[in-house]
Every structure is written in structure tokens, then in C-alpha cells.
Amino acid sequence: MDMQGNRVDSDRKPSSEWGMHRIFYDRREDIDAVVHTHSTYCTAIATLRQSLPASNYLVAFSGKDVRCAEYQTFGTEKLAESAFEAMRDRRAVLLANHGLLTGAGTLSAAFNIAEQIEHCAKIHCISSSFGDPLILSDEEMNLMKEKFKTYGQPVTY
């Protein structure tokens, strides 16, 4: 589909969430790909309407944490705006009572962020069942963001 919502190359109806994708393409120069999932652990945290704190260093794939956007009905412009606002300065956002959205420069990078954040959400949920996870400092998370620039195989985020 094009940026106006017109079907270009399929007989299939576009996702009801196409506006949530478009808002990032329109307003964030650093995002050329968006991944939206209903992954189990991210959705569990989003159902609590909580953010995912830096209980694991891999949260830095998003930023210093993953905020939870205010609840809005799926497929609406209000949801797109809520997600956009909550994802400022981040690469991921939890959608209240809904799921996860990530964005990056490439589809593989956006998918990688979604995988890493789901892993962190799982670890956070499990560790929370035993007690209160210890949260890494903002300074440590800033260091992780820098280290991730050369972490593993080069990927454009």
C-alpha cells in the first residue's frame, strides 16, 4: 500500500494498524521499518499497563526502558498517536492491553529489537515472580547503547 492507504500490490485488505506504522514513517527519520507483535510476555506487561524497566541490559535495544503507551482502541489514529508519543527517544513501545511495536532503519533490525525486548519481558516476568528485579542505572543503560553500536554483527538500527 502507499502512504495514503491505497492498495498497490495486493487484493488483500491492509492491516487495521497501518496508520500506526505510517505515523512512524512520516515523523521519524530514523525509522524505515516497523514490527508489531502480540508476543506473550510483552503483552502480559502491557496488560498490567506497566513499562518494561532496565532489569536486563538488552532493554537498551529500545532505550533506557520500554514505555507503555496509554490504551487506545486498535486500528485508530488515537492508538497511532499514543504509540508515537510513548516511543519518543526509543525503538520500542508496549501498547496497553495489546502488544509491542518496534521501529528501526531496517526490517531485520526492527525484528531483532522485537525479539530482544520479548526476551527481556520474559526474564522480567519470571524474576518478578521471585521478588523485585534490580534495575540498571541510566548511566549503565547509556553505556549499553554505546556498546551496542559495535555489538555482535553490524546491523543498522
Coordinates of C-alpha atoms in Angstrom, one line a residue:
M1 CA 0.0 0.0 0.0
D2 CA 1.1 3.6 -0.4
M3 CA 1.4 6.2 2.3
Q4 CA -2.2 7.3 1.7
G5 CA -3.6 3.9 2.5
N6 CA -4.3 2.8 -1.1
R7 CA -3.7 -0.8 -2.1
V8 CA -0.9 -1.0 -4.6
D9 CA 0.1 -4.6 -5.0
S10 CA -2.5 -7.0 -3.5
D11 CA -6.1 -7.9 -3.4
R12 CA -5.8 -8.4 0.4
K13 CA -7.1 -5.8 2.8
P14 CA -4.3 -3.9 4.7
S15 CA -3.8 -4.4 8.4
S16 CA -6.1 -2.3 10.6
E17 CA -2.9 -1.0 12.2
W18 CA -1.4 0.5 9.0
G19 CA -1.9 4.1 10.5
M20 CA 0.3 3.1 13.4
H21 CA 3.0 2.1 11.0
R22 CA 2.6 5.2 8.8
I23 CA 2.9 7.7 11.7
F24 CA 6.5 6.5 12.4
Y25 CA 7.4 6.6 8.7
D26 CA 6.0 10.2 8.5
R27 CA 7.5 11.5 11.7
R28 CA 10.7 9.6 12.5
E29 CA 13.6 9.9 10.0
D30 CA 15.4 7.1 11.8
I31 CA 12.6 4.6 11.2
D32 CA 12.1 2.9 7.9
A33 CA 10.7 -0.4 9.2
V34 CA 8.1 -1.2 11.9
V35 CA 7.3 -4.6 13.6
H36 CA 4.1 -5.1 15.6
T37 CA 3.6 -8.2 17.6
H38 CA 1.3 -9.6 20.3
S39 CA 4.1 -11.5 21.9
T40 CA 3.2 -13.2 25.2
Y41 CA 5.4 -11.6 27.8
C42 CA 5.3 -8.1 26.3
T43 CA 1.5 -8.3 26.1
A44 CA 1.4 -9.5 29.7
I45 CA 3.3 -6.5 30.9
A46 CA 1.3 -4.2 28.7
T47 CA -1.9 -5.7 30.1
L48 CA -0.7 -4.5 33.5
R49 CA -0.1 -1.1 31.8
Q50 CA 3.4 -1.1 33.1
S51 CA 6.6 -0.1 31.3
L52 CA 9.5 -2.6 31.0
P53 CA 12.3 -1.3 33.1
A54 CA 16.0 -1.9 32.6
S55 CA 16.0 -5.2 34.5
N56 CA 18.3 -6.6 31.8
Y57 CA 21.0 -4.8 29.8
L58 CA 19.3 -5.9 26.5
V59 CA 16.5 -3.5 27.1
A60 CA 19.0 -1.0 25.7
F61 CA 18.0 -2.2 22.2
S62 CA 14.9 0.1 22.9
G63 CA 16.5 2.7 25.1
K64 CA 16.8 3.0 28.8
D65 CA 13.4 1.3 29.2
V66 CA 10.3 0.4 27.2
R67 CA 7.4 2.7 28.0
C68 CA 3.8 1.6 27.9
A69 CA 1.5 3.8 25.8
E70 CA -1.9 4.8 27.0
Y71 CA -4.7 2.4 26.0
Q72 CA -6.5 3.2 22.8
T73 CA -8.8 1.1 20.6
F74 CA -6.9 -0.9 17.9
G75 CA -6.8 0.5 14.4
T76 CA -7.4 4.1 15.4
E77 CA -5.5 7.3 14.9
K78 CA -5.6 7.7 18.7
L79 CA -3.6 4.4 19.1
A80 CA -1.1 5.6 16.5
E81 CA -0.6 8.9 18.3
S82 CA -0.4 7.2 21.7
A83 CA 2.3 4.8 20.5
F84 CA 4.2 7.6 18.8
E85 CA 4.3 9.7 21.9
A86 CA 5.4 6.8 24.2
M87 CA 8.1 5.7 21.8
R88 CA 9.9 9.1 21.7
D89 CA 13.7 8.6 22.1
R90 CA 13.1 4.8 22.0
R91 CA 13.0 1.9 19.5
A92 CA 10.1 0.0 21.2
V93 CA 6.9 0.7 22.9
L94 CA 4.4 -1.5 24.8
L95 CA 0.8 -0.9 23.7
A96 CA -1.5 -1.1 26.8
N97 CA -3.7 -4.3 26.7
H98 CA -2.4 -5.0 23.2
G99 CA 1.2 -5.9 22.4
L100 CA 4.5 -4.5 21.2
L101 CA 5.7 -2.1 18.5
T102 CA 9.3 -1.7 17.4
G103 CA 11.0 0.5 14.8
A104 CA 14.4 0.7 13.2
G105 CA 16.2 1.5 9.9
T106 CA 15.7 -2.0 8.5
L107 CA 13.1 -4.7 8.9
S108 CA 15.7 -7.2 10.2
A109 CA 16.8 -4.6 12.9
A110 CA 13.2 -3.9 13.9
F111 CA 12.5 -7.7 14.1
N112 CA 15.7 -8.2 16.2
I113 CA 14.6 -5.5 18.6
A114 CA 11.2 -7.2 19.0
E115 CA 12.9 -10.5 19.7
Q116 CA 15.3 -8.9 22.3
I117 CA 12.5 -7.0 24.1
E118 CA 10.3 -10.1 24.2
H119 CA 13.2 -12.0 25.8
C120 CA 13.7 -9.2 28.3
A121 CA 10.0 -9.1 29.1
K122 CA 10.1 -12.9 29.8
I123 CA 13.0 -12.5 32.1
H124 CA 11.4 -9.6 33.9
C125 CA 8.1 -11.5 34.4
I126 CA 9.9 -14.6 35.7
S127 CA 12.2 -12.7 38.0
S128 CA 9.3 -10.6 39.3
S129 CA 7.6 -13.7 40.5
F130 CA 10.5 -14.3 42.9
G131 CA 10.9 -10.7 44.1
D132 CA 11.7 -7.2 42.9
P133 CA 14.2 -7.2 40.0
L134 CA 17.2 -4.9 40.4
I135 CA 17.1 -2.1 37.8
L136 CA 20.2 -1.0 35.9
S137 CA 21.0 2.7 36.2
D138 CA 20.5 5.3 33.4
E139 CA 24.3 5.6 33.2
E140 CA 24.7 1.9 32.6
M141 CA 21.9 1.9 30.0
N142 CA 23.6 4.8 28.2
L143 CA 26.9 2.8 28.2
M144 CA 24.9 -0.2 26.8
K145 CA 23.5 2.0 23.9
E146 CA 27.1 3.0 23.0
K147 CA 28.4 -0.6 23.2
F148 CA 25.5 -1.8 21.1
K149 CA 26.8 0.3 18.2
T150 CA 29.5 -2.4 17.8
Y151 CA 27.8 -5.3 19.5
G152 CA 27.7 -8.6 17.5
Q153 CA 27.3 -8.4 13.8
P154 CA 26.8 -4.9 12.3
V155 CA 23.1 -4.0 12.0
T156 CA 21.6 -0.6 11.1
Y157 CA 19.3 0.5 13.8

